[in-house]
Structure formats: structure tokens, C-alpha cells
A tleap script that builds the chain and sets N, CA, C and O, in Angstrom:
source leaprc.protein.ff14SB
mol = sequence {
  NMET ALA ASP GLY PRO ILE ALA ARG PRO GLN
  ARG PRO ALA GLN PRO ALA LYS ALA ARG PRO
  ASP PRO ALA PRO MET ARG LEU ALA PHE GLY
  LEU THR GLY LEU ALA ALA ALA SER ALA ILE
  ILE THR ALA LEU ALA SER PRO ALA GLY ALA
  ASP ALA GLY ALA VAL GLY SER GLN ALA THR
  LEU MET VAL ALA ALA ASP PRO PRO PRO ILE
  VAL ARG HIE VAL LEU GLN TYR VAL GLN LEU
  GLN PRO GLY GLN VAL ALA PRO SER GLN ALA
  VAL VAL ARG GLN ALA PRO VAL PRO LYS PRO
  ARG VAL VAL VAL VAL THR THR ARG GLN SER
  GLY ALA CPRO
}
set mol.1.N position { 62.888 -19.383 37.195 }
set mol.1.CA position { 61.773 -19.953 37.840 }
set mol.1.C position { 62.193 -20.902 38.938 }
set mol.1.O position { 61.421 -21.135 39.868 }
set mol.2.N position { 63.257 -21.397 38.873 }
set mol.2.CA position { 63.717 -22.317 39.881 }
set mol.2.C position { 64.460 -21.606 40.973 }
set mol.2.O position { 65.158 -22.256 41.751 }
set mol.3.N position { 64.348 -20.320 41.069 }
set mol.3.CA position { 65.113 -19.591 42.057 }
set mol.3.C position { 64.483 -19.593 43.434 }
set mol.3.O position { 65.093 -19.010 44.330 }
set mol.4.N position { 63.305 -20.198 43.708 }
set mol.4.CA position { 62.787 -20.286 45.060 }
set mol.4.C position { 61.267 -20.269 45.114 }
set mol.4.O position { 60.592 -20.113 44.098 }
set mol.5.N position { 60.752 -20.431 46.314 }
set mol.5.CA position { 59.296 -20.423 46.441 }
set mol.5.C position { 58.725 -19.050 46.117 }
set mol.5.O position { 59.386 -18.018 46.234 }
set mol.6.N position { 57.469 -19.091 45.707 }
set mol.6.CA position { 56.797 -17.845 45.361 }
set mol.6.C position { 56.337 -17.181 46.656 }
set mol.6.O position { 55.748 -17.825 47.525 }
set mol.7.N position { 56.606 -15.925 46.767 }
set mol.7.CA position { 56.215 -15.178 47.968 }
set mol.7.C position { 54.738 -14.815 47.876 }
set mol.7.O position { 54.281 -14.255 46.880 }
set mol.8.N position { 54.021 -15.137 48.908 }
set mol.8.CA position { 52.595 -14.809 48.951 }
set mol.8.C position { 52.423 -13.562 49.801 }
set mol.8.O position { 53.189 -13.313 50.732 }
set mol.9.N position { 51.400 -12.782 49.462 }
set mol.9.CA position { 51.174 -11.575 50.273 }
set mol.9.C position { 50.649 -11.969 51.658 }
set mol.9.O position { 49.840 -12.891 51.766 }
set mol.10.N position { 51.080 -11.310 52.675 }
set mol.10.CA position { 50.665 -11.572 54.049 }
set mol.10.C position { 49.300 -10.933 54.317 }
set mol.10.O position { 49.037 -9.803 53.906 }
set mol.11.N position { 48.435 -11.681 55.017 }
set mol.11.CA position { 47.132 -11.133 55.418 }
set mol.11.C position { 47.338 -10.266 56.647 }
set mol.11.O position { 48.213 -10.523 57.474 }
set mol.12.N position { 46.515 -9.236 56.747 }
set mol.12.CA position { 46.603 -8.458 57.980 }
set mol.12.C position { 46.013 -9.260 59.133 }
set mol.12.O position { 45.051 -10.001 58.928 }
set mol.13.N position { 46.541 -9.138 60.295 }
set mol.13.CA position { 46.081 -9.885 61.471 }
set mol.13.C position { 44.680 -9.422 61.858 }
set mol.13.O position { 44.417 -8.225 61.970 }
set mol.14.N position { 43.778 -10.398 62.063 }
set mol.14.CA position { 42.400 -10.102 62.465 }
set mol.14.C position { 42.367 -9.895 63.976 }
set mol.14.O position { 42.973 -10.663 64.723 }
set mol.15.N position { 41.668 -8.868 64.424 }
set mol.15.CA position { 41.546 -8.709 65.880 }
set mol.15.C position { 40.602 -9.788 66.423 }
set mol.15.O position { 39.664 -10.191 65.735 }
set mol.16.N position { 40.838 -10.243 67.616 }
set mol.16.CA position { 40.003 -11.275 68.232 }
set mol.16.C position { 38.594 -10.738 68.479 }
set mol.16.O position { 38.409 -9.584 68.866 }
set mol.17.N position { 37.604 -11.604 68.244 }
set mol.17.CA position { 36.214 -11.191 68.452 }
set mol.17.C position { 35.964 -11.023 69.945 }
set mol.17.O position { 36.488 -11.766 70.774 }
set mol.18.N position { 35.158 -10.039 70.254 }
set mol.18.CA position { 34.823 -9.785 71.658 }
set mol.18.C position { 33.850 -10.866 72.130 }
set mol.18.O position { 32.822 -11.091 71.490 }
set mol.19.N position { 34.159 -11.527 73.227 }
set mol.19.CA position { 33.301 -12.563 73.782 }
set mol.19.C position { 32.513 -11.983 74.943 }
set mol.19.O position { 33.010 -11.122 75.669 }
set mol.20.N position { 31.275 -12.456 75.121 }
set mol.20.CA position { 30.490 -11.940 76.243 }
set mol.20.C position { 31.090 -12.388 77.571 }
set mol.20.O position { 31.756 -13.419 77.671 }
set mol.21.N position { 30.829 -11.582 78.567 }
set mol.21.CA position { 31.356 -11.876 79.900 }
set mol.21.C position { 30.539 -13.008 80.523 }
set mol.21.O position { 29.325 -12.860 80.665 }
set mol.22.N position { 31.159 -14.145 80.904 }
set mol.22.CA position { 30.401 -15.272 81.458 }
set mol.22.C position { 30.057 -15.115 82.935 }
set mol.22.O position { 29.326 -15.944 83.477 }
set mol.23.N position { 30.555 -14.089 83.594 }
set mol.23.CA position { 30.357 -13.964 85.039 }
set mol.23.C position { 28.883 -13.873 85.452 }
set mol.23.O position { 28.511 -14.541 86.418 }
set mol.24.N position { 28.011 -13.089 84.783 }
set mol.24.CA position { 26.607 -13.018 85.231 }
set mol.24.C position { 25.872 -14.366 85.112 }
set mol.24.O position { 25.097 -14.728 85.996 }
set mol.25.N position { 26.117 -15.103 84.021 }
set mol.25.CA position { 25.450 -16.399 83.876 }
set mol.25.C position { 25.975 -17.401 84.893 }
set mol.25.O position { 25.203 -18.205 85.414 }
set mol.26.N position { 27.252 -17.371 85.184 }
set mol.26.CA position { 27.811 -18.267 86.200 }
set mol.26.C position { 27.193 -17.966 87.555 }
set mol.26.O position { 26.888 -18.882 88.319 }
set mol.27.N position { 27.006 -16.689 87.855 }
set mol.27.CA position { 26.391 -16.292 89.120 }
set mol.27.C position { 24.938 -16.779 89.179 }
set mol.27.O position { 24.493 -17.279 90.212 }
set mol.28.N position { 24.195 -16.633 88.065 }
set mol.28.CA position { 22.789 -17.071 88.035 }
set mol.28.C position { 22.699 -18.585 88.202 }
set mol.28.O position { 21.872 -19.073 88.972 }
set mol.29.N position { 23.542 -19.334 87.486 }
set mol.29.CA position { 23.520 -20.800 87.623 }
set mol.29.C position { 23.918 -21.220 89.036 }
set mol.29.O position { 23.352 -22.167 89.582 }
set mol.30.N position { 24.875 -20.533 89.624 }
set mol.30.CA position { 25.309 -20.868 90.979 }
set mol.30.C position { 24.202 -20.655 91.998 }
set mol.30.O position { 23.986 -21.493 92.873 }
set mol.31.N position { 23.492 -19.516 91.883 }
set mol.31.CA position { 22.402 -19.241 92.818 }
set mol.31.C position { 21.237 -20.214 92.621 }
set mol.31.O position { 20.601 -20.626 93.592 }
set mol.32.N position { 20.957 -20.579 91.371 }
set mol.32.CA position { 19.887 -21.558 91.110 }
set mol.32.C position { 20.246 -22.913 91.704 }
set mol.32.O position { 19.400 -23.573 92.307 }
set mol.33.N position { 21.485 -23.326 91.538 }
set mol.33.CA position { 21.926 -24.594 92.115 }
set mol.33.C position { 21.872 -24.578 93.625 }
set mol.33.O position { 21.505 -25.576 94.245 }
set mol.34.N position { 22.234 -23.458 94.225 }
set mol.34.CA position { 22.192 -23.329 95.682 }
set mol.34.C position { 20.748 -23.420 96.191 }
set mol.34.O position { 20.484 -24.075 97.200 }
set mol.35.N position { 19.819 -22.764 95.495 }
set mol.35.CA position { 18.410 -22.817 95.900 }
set mol.35.C position { 17.857 -24.242 95.752 }
set mol.35.O position { 17.107 -24.707 96.610 }
set mol.36.N position { 18.223 -24.925 94.677 }
set mol.36.CA position { 17.745 -26.294 94.474 }
set mol.36.C position { 18.309 -27.229 95.539 }
set mol.36.O position { 17.590 -28.079 96.064 }
set mol.37.N position { 19.583 -27.077 95.857 }
set mol.37.CA position { 20.198 -27.924 96.882 }
set mol.37.C position { 19.553 -27.670 98.243 }
set mol.37.O position { 19.345 -28.606 99.015 }
set mol.38.N position { 19.239 -26.416 98.540 }
set mol.38.CA position { 18.591 -26.080 99.803 }
set mol.38.C position { 17.205 -26.716 99.892 }
set mol.38.O position { 16.820 -27.231 100.941 }
set mol.39.N position { 16.460 -26.677 98.791 }
set mol.39.CA position { 15.113 -27.274 98.792 }
set mol.39.C position { 15.190 -28.786 98.980 }
set mol.39.O position { 14.380 -29.360 99.708 }
set mol.40.N position { 16.148 -29.430 98.336 }
set mol.40.CA position { 16.275 -30.883 98.462 }
set mol.40.C position { 16.683 -31.273 99.877 }
set mol.40.O position { 16.138 -32.223 100.438 }
set mol.41.N position { 17.627 -30.555 100.452 }
set mol.41.CA position { 18.080 -30.862 101.815 }
set mol.41.C position { 16.954 -30.650 102.813 }
set mol.41.O position { 16.787 -31.445 103.738 }
set mol.42.N position { 16.175 -29.579 102.634 }
set mol.42.CA position { 15.052 -29.307 103.532 }
set mol.42.C position { 14.007 -30.419 103.441 }
set mol.42.O position { 13.454 -30.840 104.457 }
set mol.43.N position { 13.741 -30.887 102.234 }
set mol.43.CA position { 12.749 -31.952 102.055 }
set mol.43.C position { 13.219 -33.262 102.679 }
set mol.43.O position { 12.411 -34.010 103.230 }
set mol.44.N position { 14.504 -33.543 102.599 }
set mol.44.CA position { 15.020 -34.781 103.166 }
set mol.44.C position { 15.203 -34.709 104.676 }
set mol.44.O position { 15.054 -35.719 105.363 }
set mol.45.N position { 15.521 -33.535 105.200 }
set mol.45.CA position { 15.827 -33.398 106.617 }
set mol.45.C position { 14.576 -33.414 107.492 }
set mol.45.O position { 14.624 -33.925 108.610 }
set mol.46.N position { 13.467 -32.872 107.016 }
set mol.46.CA position { 12.261 -32.834 107.842 }
set mol.46.C position { 11.141 -33.574 107.122 }
set mol.46.O position { 10.477 -32.999 106.260 }
set mol.47.N position { 10.926 -34.831 107.463 }
set mol.47.CA position { 9.849 -35.576 106.815 }
set mol.47.C position { 8.485 -35.015 107.214 }
set mol.47.O position { 8.360 -34.350 108.243 }
set mol.48.N position { 7.495 -35.275 106.422 }
set mol.48.CA position { 6.154 -34.752 106.659 }
set mol.48.C position { 5.615 -35.298 107.976 }
set mol.48.O position { 5.719 -36.496 108.240 }
set mol.49.N position { 5.048 -34.443 108.788 }
set mol.49.CA position { 4.446 -34.853 110.043 }
set mol.49.C position { 5.439 -35.030 111.178 }
set mol.49.O position { 5.063 -35.525 112.240 }
set mol.50.N position { 6.703 -34.641 110.988 }
set mol.50.CA position { 7.690 -34.821 112.043 }
set mol.50.C position { 7.421 -33.888 113.223 }
set mol.50.O position { 7.743 -34.221 114.363 }
set mol.51.N position { 6.830 -32.718 112.953 }
set mol.51.CA position { 6.581 -31.776 114.042 }
set mol.51.C position { 5.223 -32.017 114.700 }
set mol.51.O position { 4.826 -31.231 115.560 }
set mol.52.N position { 4.503 -33.068 114.330 }
set mol.52.CA position { 3.183 -33.308 114.905 }
set mol.52.C position { 3.268 -33.678 116.383 }
set mol.52.O position { 2.348 -33.386 117.147 }
set mol.53.N position { 4.358 -34.315 116.794 }
set mol.53.CA position { 4.478 -34.723 118.187 }
set mol.53.C position { 5.194 -33.699 119.051 }
set mol.53.O position { 5.383 -33.931 120.245 }
set mol.54.N position { 5.595 -32.576 118.481 }
set mol.54.CA position { 6.318 -31.561 119.241 }
set mol.54.C position { 5.370 -30.878 120.227 }
set mol.54.O position { 4.166 -30.782 119.988 }
set mol.55.N position { 5.935 -30.411 121.332 }
set mol.55.CA position { 5.140 -29.752 122.357 }
set mol.55.C position { 4.766 -28.357 121.871 }
set mol.55.O position { 5.619 -27.604 121.401 }
set mol.56.N position { 3.499 -28.021 121.986 }
set mol.56.CA position { 3.039 -26.682 121.631 }
set mol.56.C position { 2.727 -26.520 120.155 }
set mol.56.O position { 2.318 -25.435 119.743 }
set mol.57.N position { 2.897 -27.516 119.371 }
set mol.57.CA position { 2.582 -27.368 117.949 }
set mol.57.C position { 1.200 -27.945 117.690 }
set mol.57.O position { 0.761 -28.879 118.361 }
set mol.58.N position { 0.537 -27.381 116.723 }
set mol.58.CA position { -0.788 -27.857 116.359 }
set mol.58.C position { -0.705 -28.420 114.952 }
set mol.58.O position { -0.272 -27.738 114.023 }
set mol.59.N position { -1.109 -29.631 114.808 }
set mol.59.CA position { -1.098 -30.267 113.495 }
set mol.59.C position { -2.533 -30.361 112.989 }
set mol.59.O position { -3.440 -30.742 113.729 }
set mol.60.N position { -2.722 -30.018 111.747 }
set mol.60.CA position { -4.032 -30.097 111.129 }
set mol.60.C position { -3.996 -31.228 110.122 }
set mol.60.O position { -3.127 -31.273 109.251 }
set mol.61.N position { -4.925 -32.117 110.244 }
set mol.61.CA position { -4.982 -33.256 109.354 }
set mol.61.C position { -6.172 -33.067 108.427 }
set mol.61.O position { -7.316 -32.977 108.873 }
set mol.62.N position { -5.888 -33.008 107.142 }
set mol.62.CA position { -6.944 -32.841 106.153 }
set mol.62.C position { -7.300 -34.223 105.618 }
set mol.62.O position { -6.445 -34.936 105.094 }
set mol.63.N position { -8.560 -34.590 105.756 }
set mol.63.CA position { -9.026 -35.882 105.280 }
set mol.63.C position { -10.057 -35.624 104.191 }
set mol.63.O position { -11.016 -34.878 104.388 }
set mol.64.N position { -9.847 -36.242 103.061 }
set mol.64.CA position { -10.794 -36.075 101.966 }
set mol.64.C position { -12.074 -36.836 102.293 }
set mol.64.O position { -12.034 -38.020 102.628 }
set mol.65.N position { -13.191 -36.156 102.194 }
set mol.65.CA position { -14.481 -36.784 102.469 }
set mol.65.C position { -14.843 -37.683 101.305 }
set mol.65.O position { -14.561 -37.374 100.147 }
set mol.66.N position { -15.469 -38.795 101.629 }
set mol.66.CA position { -15.898 -39.695 100.573 }
set mol.66.C position { -16.998 -39.018 99.763 }
set mol.66.O position { -17.939 -38.466 100.333 }
set mol.67.N position { -16.887 -39.058 98.449 }
set mol.67.CA position { -17.949 -38.451 97.646 }
set mol.67.C position { -19.230 -39.253 97.810 }
set mol.67.O position { -19.176 -40.459 98.054 }
set mol.68.N position { -20.364 -38.613 97.681 }
set mol.68.CA position { -21.626 -39.346 97.826 }
set mol.68.C position { -21.702 -40.409 96.737 }
set mol.68.O position { -21.255 -40.185 95.612 }
set mol.69.N position { -22.261 -41.549 97.067 }
set mol.69.CA position { -22.339 -42.625 96.060 }
set mol.69.C position { -23.240 -42.207 94.899 }
set mol.69.O position { -24.236 -41.505 95.075 }
set mol.70.N position { -22.865 -42.649 93.745 }
set mol.70.CA position { -23.649 -42.334 92.554 }
set mol.70.C position { -24.756 -43.378 92.435 }
set mol.70.O position { -24.501 -44.582 92.411 }
set mol.71.N position { -25.981 -42.887 92.362 }
set mol.71.CA position { -27.135 -43.779 92.296 }
set mol.71.C position { -27.748 -43.639 90.907 }
set mol.71.O position { -28.104 -42.544 90.470 }
set mol.72.N position { -27.858 -44.756 90.241 }
set mol.72.CA position { -28.509 -44.760 88.929 }
set mol.72.C position { -29.849 -45.465 89.071 }
set mol.72.O position { -29.911 -46.646 89.412 }
set mol.73.N position { -30.900 -44.742 88.810 }
set mol.73.CA position { -32.240 -45.317 88.872 }
set mol.73.C position { -32.549 -45.920 87.510 }
set mol.73.O position { -32.469 -45.244 86.484 }
set mol.74.N position { -32.896 -47.175 87.516 }
set mol.74.CA position { -33.187 -47.874 86.272 }
set mol.74.C position { -34.690 -48.107 86.195 }
set mol.74.O position { -35.281 -48.745 87.066 }
set mol.75.N position { -35.287 -47.585 85.149 }
set mol.75.CA position { -36.706 -47.826 84.911 }
set mol.75.C position { -36.799 -48.936 83.876 }
set mol.75.O position { -36.244 -48.835 82.781 }
set mol.76.N position { -37.493 -49.971 84.233 }
set mol.76.CA position { -37.636 -51.098 83.331 }
set mol.76.C position { -39.111 -51.268 83.021 }
set mol.76.O position { -39.926 -51.488 83.917 }
set mol.77.N position { -39.443 -51.163 81.750 }
set mol.77.CA position { -40.822 -51.319 81.315 }
set mol.77.C position { -41.026 -52.761 80.848 }
set mol.77.O position { -40.270 -53.278 80.026 }
set mol.78.N position { -42.048 -53.385 81.383 }
set mol.78.CA position { -42.364 -54.768 81.038 }
set mol.78.C position { -43.816 -54.810 80.577 }
set mol.78.O position { -44.711 -54.269 81.225 }
set mol.79.N position { -44.018 -55.462 79.451 }
set mol.79.CA position { -45.385 -55.603 78.958 }
set mol.79.C position { -45.910 -56.956 79.417 }
set mol.79.O position { -45.358 -58.003 79.081 }
set mol.80.N position { -46.972 -56.910 80.180 }
set mol.80.CA position { -47.543 -58.143 80.733 }
set mol.80.C position { -48.424 -58.834 79.699 }
set mol.80.O position { -49.149 -58.190 78.941 }
set mol.81.N position { -48.344 -60.121 79.690 }
set mol.81.CA position { -49.199 -60.934 78.815 }
set mol.81.C position { -50.559 -61.096 79.489 }
set mol.81.O position { -50.677 -60.895 80.698 }
set mol.82.N position { -51.555 -61.446 78.743 }
set mol.82.CA position { -52.877 -61.663 79.354 }
set mol.82.C position { -52.811 -62.759 80.424 }
set mol.82.O position { -52.307 -63.856 80.180 }
set mol.83.N position { -53.323 -62.443 81.590 }
set mol.83.CA position { -53.329 -63.389 82.697 }
set mol.83.C position { -52.167 -63.183 83.656 }
set mol.83.O position { -52.193 -63.738 84.754 }
set mol.84.N position { -51.143 -62.404 83.289 }
set mol.84.CA position { -50.021 -62.145 84.196 }
set mol.84.C position { -50.368 -61.012 85.138 }
set mol.84.O position { -51.156 -60.127 84.804 }
set mol.85.N position { -49.760 -61.049 86.345 }
set mol.85.CA position { -50.012 -60.045 87.366 }
set mol.85.C position { -48.686 -59.369 87.704 }
set mol.85.O position { -47.657 -60.037 87.811 }
set mol.86.N position { -48.707 -58.047 87.873 }
set mol.86.CA position { -47.501 -57.294 88.209 }
set mol.86.C position { -47.101 -57.568 89.651 }
set mol.86.O position { -47.969 -57.872 90.469 }
set mol.87.N position { -45.808 -57.472 89.995 }
set mol.87.CA position { -45.381 -57.635 91.392 }
set mol.87.C position { -46.029 -56.579 92.273 }
set mol.87.O position { -46.483 -55.544 91.786 }
set mol.88.N position { -46.069 -56.847 93.574 }
set mol.88.CA position { -46.788 -55.957 94.491 }
set mol.88.C position { -46.136 -54.579 94.607 }
set mol.88.O position { -46.852 -53.596 94.799 }
set mol.89.N position { -44.808 -54.464 94.499 }
set mol.89.CA position { -44.141 -53.176 94.665 }
set mol.89.C position { -44.006 -52.403 93.351 }
set mol.89.O position { -43.477 -51.291 93.347 }
set mol.90.N position { -44.473 -52.971 92.241 }
set mol.90.CA position { -44.321 -52.343 90.932 }
set mol.90.C position { -45.374 -51.263 90.727 }
set mol.90.O position { -46.503 -51.382 91.202 }
set mol.91.N position { -44.996 -50.226 90.025 }
set mol.91.CA position { -45.932 -49.179 89.645 }
set mol.91.C position { -46.486 -49.572 88.285 }
set mol.91.O position { -45.739 -49.772 87.327 }
set mol.92.N position { -47.796 -49.678 88.218 }
set mol.92.CA position { -48.427 -50.124 86.985 }
set mol.92.C position { -48.976 -48.911 86.265 }
set mol.92.O position { -49.727 -48.113 86.826 }
set mol.93.N position { -48.580 -48.792 85.000 }
set mol.93.CA position { -49.093 -47.708 84.157 }
set mol.93.C position { -49.702 -48.328 82.908 }
set mol.93.O position { -49.223 -49.330 82.376 }
set mol.94.N position { -50.755 -47.702 82.475 }
set mol.94.CA position { -51.416 -48.181 81.273 }
set mol.94.C position { -50.594 -47.729 80.069 }
set mol.94.O position { -50.191 -46.569 79.989 }
set mol.95.N position { -50.351 -48.634 79.145 }
set mol.95.CA position { -49.599 -48.305 77.938 }
set mol.95.C position { -50.403 -47.319 77.100 }
set mol.95.O position { -51.620 -47.456 76.981 }
set mol.96.N position { -49.737 -46.332 76.521 }
set mol.96.CA position { -50.483 -45.375 75.694 }
set mol.96.C position { -50.990 -46.059 74.420 }
set mol.96.O position { -50.311 -46.884 73.809 }
set mol.97.N position { -52.193 -45.684 74.059 }
set mol.97.CA position { -52.816 -46.257 72.869 }
set mol.97.C position { -52.536 -45.302 71.713 }
set mol.97.O position { -52.867 -44.120 71.799 }
set mol.98.N position { -51.939 -45.793 70.646 }
set mol.98.CA position { -51.657 -44.898 69.530 }
set mol.98.C position { -52.945 -44.426 68.857 }
set mol.98.O position { -53.938 -45.152 68.816 }
set mol.99.N position { -52.914 -43.210 68.336 }
set mol.99.CA position { -54.073 -42.657 67.635 }
set mol.99.C position { -54.215 -43.384 66.295 }
set mol.99.O position { -53.231 -43.645 65.603 }
set mol.100.N position { -55.429 -43.692 65.961 }
set mol.100.CA position { -55.605 -44.341 64.658 }
set mol.100.C position { -55.367 -43.317 63.541 }
set mol.100.O position { -55.785 -42.162 63.623 }
set mol.101.N position { -54.685 -43.786 62.508 }
set mol.101.CA position { -54.450 -42.901 61.361 }
set mol.101.C position { -55.464 -43.235 60.283 }
set mol.101.O position { -55.664 -44.391 59.912 }
set mol.102.N position { -56.069 -42.219 59.815 }
set mol.102.CA position { -57.062 -42.396 58.761 }
set mol.102.C position { -56.385 -42.030 57.448 }
set mol.102.O position { -55.935 -40.901 57.257 }
set mol.103.N position { -56.323 -42.998 56.556 }
set mol.103.CA position { -55.702 -42.758 55.263 }
set mol.103.C position { -56.788 -42.889 54.205 }
set mol.103.O position { -57.439 -43.927 54.090 }
set mol.104.N position { -56.970 -41.840 53.449 }
set mol.104.CA position { -57.974 -41.836 52.388 }
set mol.104.C position { -57.229 -42.009 51.081 }
set mol.104.O position { -56.359 -41.209 50.738 }
set mol.105.N position { -57.577 -43.063 50.353 }
set mol.105.CA position { -56.955 -43.335 49.070 }
set mol.105.C position { -57.999 -43.204 47.991 }
set mol.105.O position { -59.023 -43.886 48.033 }
set mol.106.N position { -57.768 -42.364 47.053 }
set mol.106.CA position { -58.700 -42.229 45.904 }
set mol.106.C position { -57.953 -42.695 44.692 }
set mol.106.O position { -56.813 -42.296 44.453 }
set mol.107.N position { -58.592 -43.535 43.934 }
set mol.107.CA position { -57.997 -44.040 42.694 }
set mol.107.C position { -58.927 -43.743 41.529 }
set mol.107.O position { -60.135 -43.579 41.705 }
set mol.108.N position { -58.360 -43.677 40.365 }
set mol.108.CA position { -59.129 -43.514 39.116 }
set mol.108.C position { -58.827 -44.705 38.272 }
set mol.108.O position { -57.739 -44.852 37.716 }
set mol.109.N position { -59.781 -45.524 38.190 }
set mol.109.CA position { -59.594 -46.696 37.356 }
set mol.109.C position { -60.053 -46.382 35.937 }
set mol.109.O position { -60.863 -45.490 35.686 }
set mol.110.N position { -59.504 -47.147 35.053 }
set mol.110.CA position { -59.878 -46.923 33.665 }
set mol.110.C position { -61.349 -47.269 33.479 }
set mol.110.O position { -61.840 -48.260 34.021 }
set mol.111.N position { -62.021 -46.470 32.735 }
set mol.111.CA position { -63.439 -46.706 32.465 }
set mol.111.C position { -64.347 -45.985 33.428 }
set mol.111.O position { -65.557 -45.940 33.209 }
set mol.112.N position { -63.792 -45.404 34.513 }
set mol.112.CA position { -64.637 -44.690 35.461 }
set mol.112.C position { -64.739 -43.246 34.990 }
set mol.112.O position { -63.755 -42.678 34.516 }
set mol.113.N position { -65.932 -42.644 35.117 }
set mol.113.CA position { -66.090 -41.260 34.654 }
set mol.113.C position { -65.382 -40.260 35.488 }
set mol.113.O position { -65.440 -39.065 35.201 }
savepdb mol mol.pdb
quit
């Protein structure tokens, strides 16, 4: 037993896994970066309205129209006391008179036939 290390069986060599080709994604990222850089440079190089003073160019200026003002009509009902007079510009309407309710109550008291 003391004659040396124990020999272990050798594993067979594993073939390397196939990796996807990175070239198409690198090309897509490169073109996207180029387009983004072009858009940023274009935005910085020509500020808005820079061509308005150029000869032969027509500039159109869009101005937002003010929205019509919102008008809230407030109706205020005031009940006048006896002897009070309504203002001259006020519209006077007669208050509606509620219909009288007729309630008929019949009772049977003890001792009544």
C-alpha cells in the first residue's frame, strides 16, 4: 500500500462548446451608435431657427392660439324678506309654492263601534 499514489482513470477531453459569432451584433451596435452620434451632431450643429435669416428660405412660425376663456355663470338665488327690494338688474322669479299634502288618518279608539 505504500508503493505510491493511486492511479485515477483519465477523463476523456471534452470538445469546446460552439460559441455564437459576435460579428452581426457588433455590426448592429456599431451602426446604432453611428446613427445616434449623427443625430446628436446634427442637433448641436444647426440650432432651431438658424436658417430663418438665410436668403430664399421661408420660415413658418407656428403660434399657439390662446384658448377661449372659460366662463362660469353663477346663479345665486336670494330669498327677499318682507319689505326688501331686488336690485334693478336682477331677474325676479316667484318662488314655487309646494302642493299641500292631504294626510287622512283614521284611528280606532277603544270603545268605538
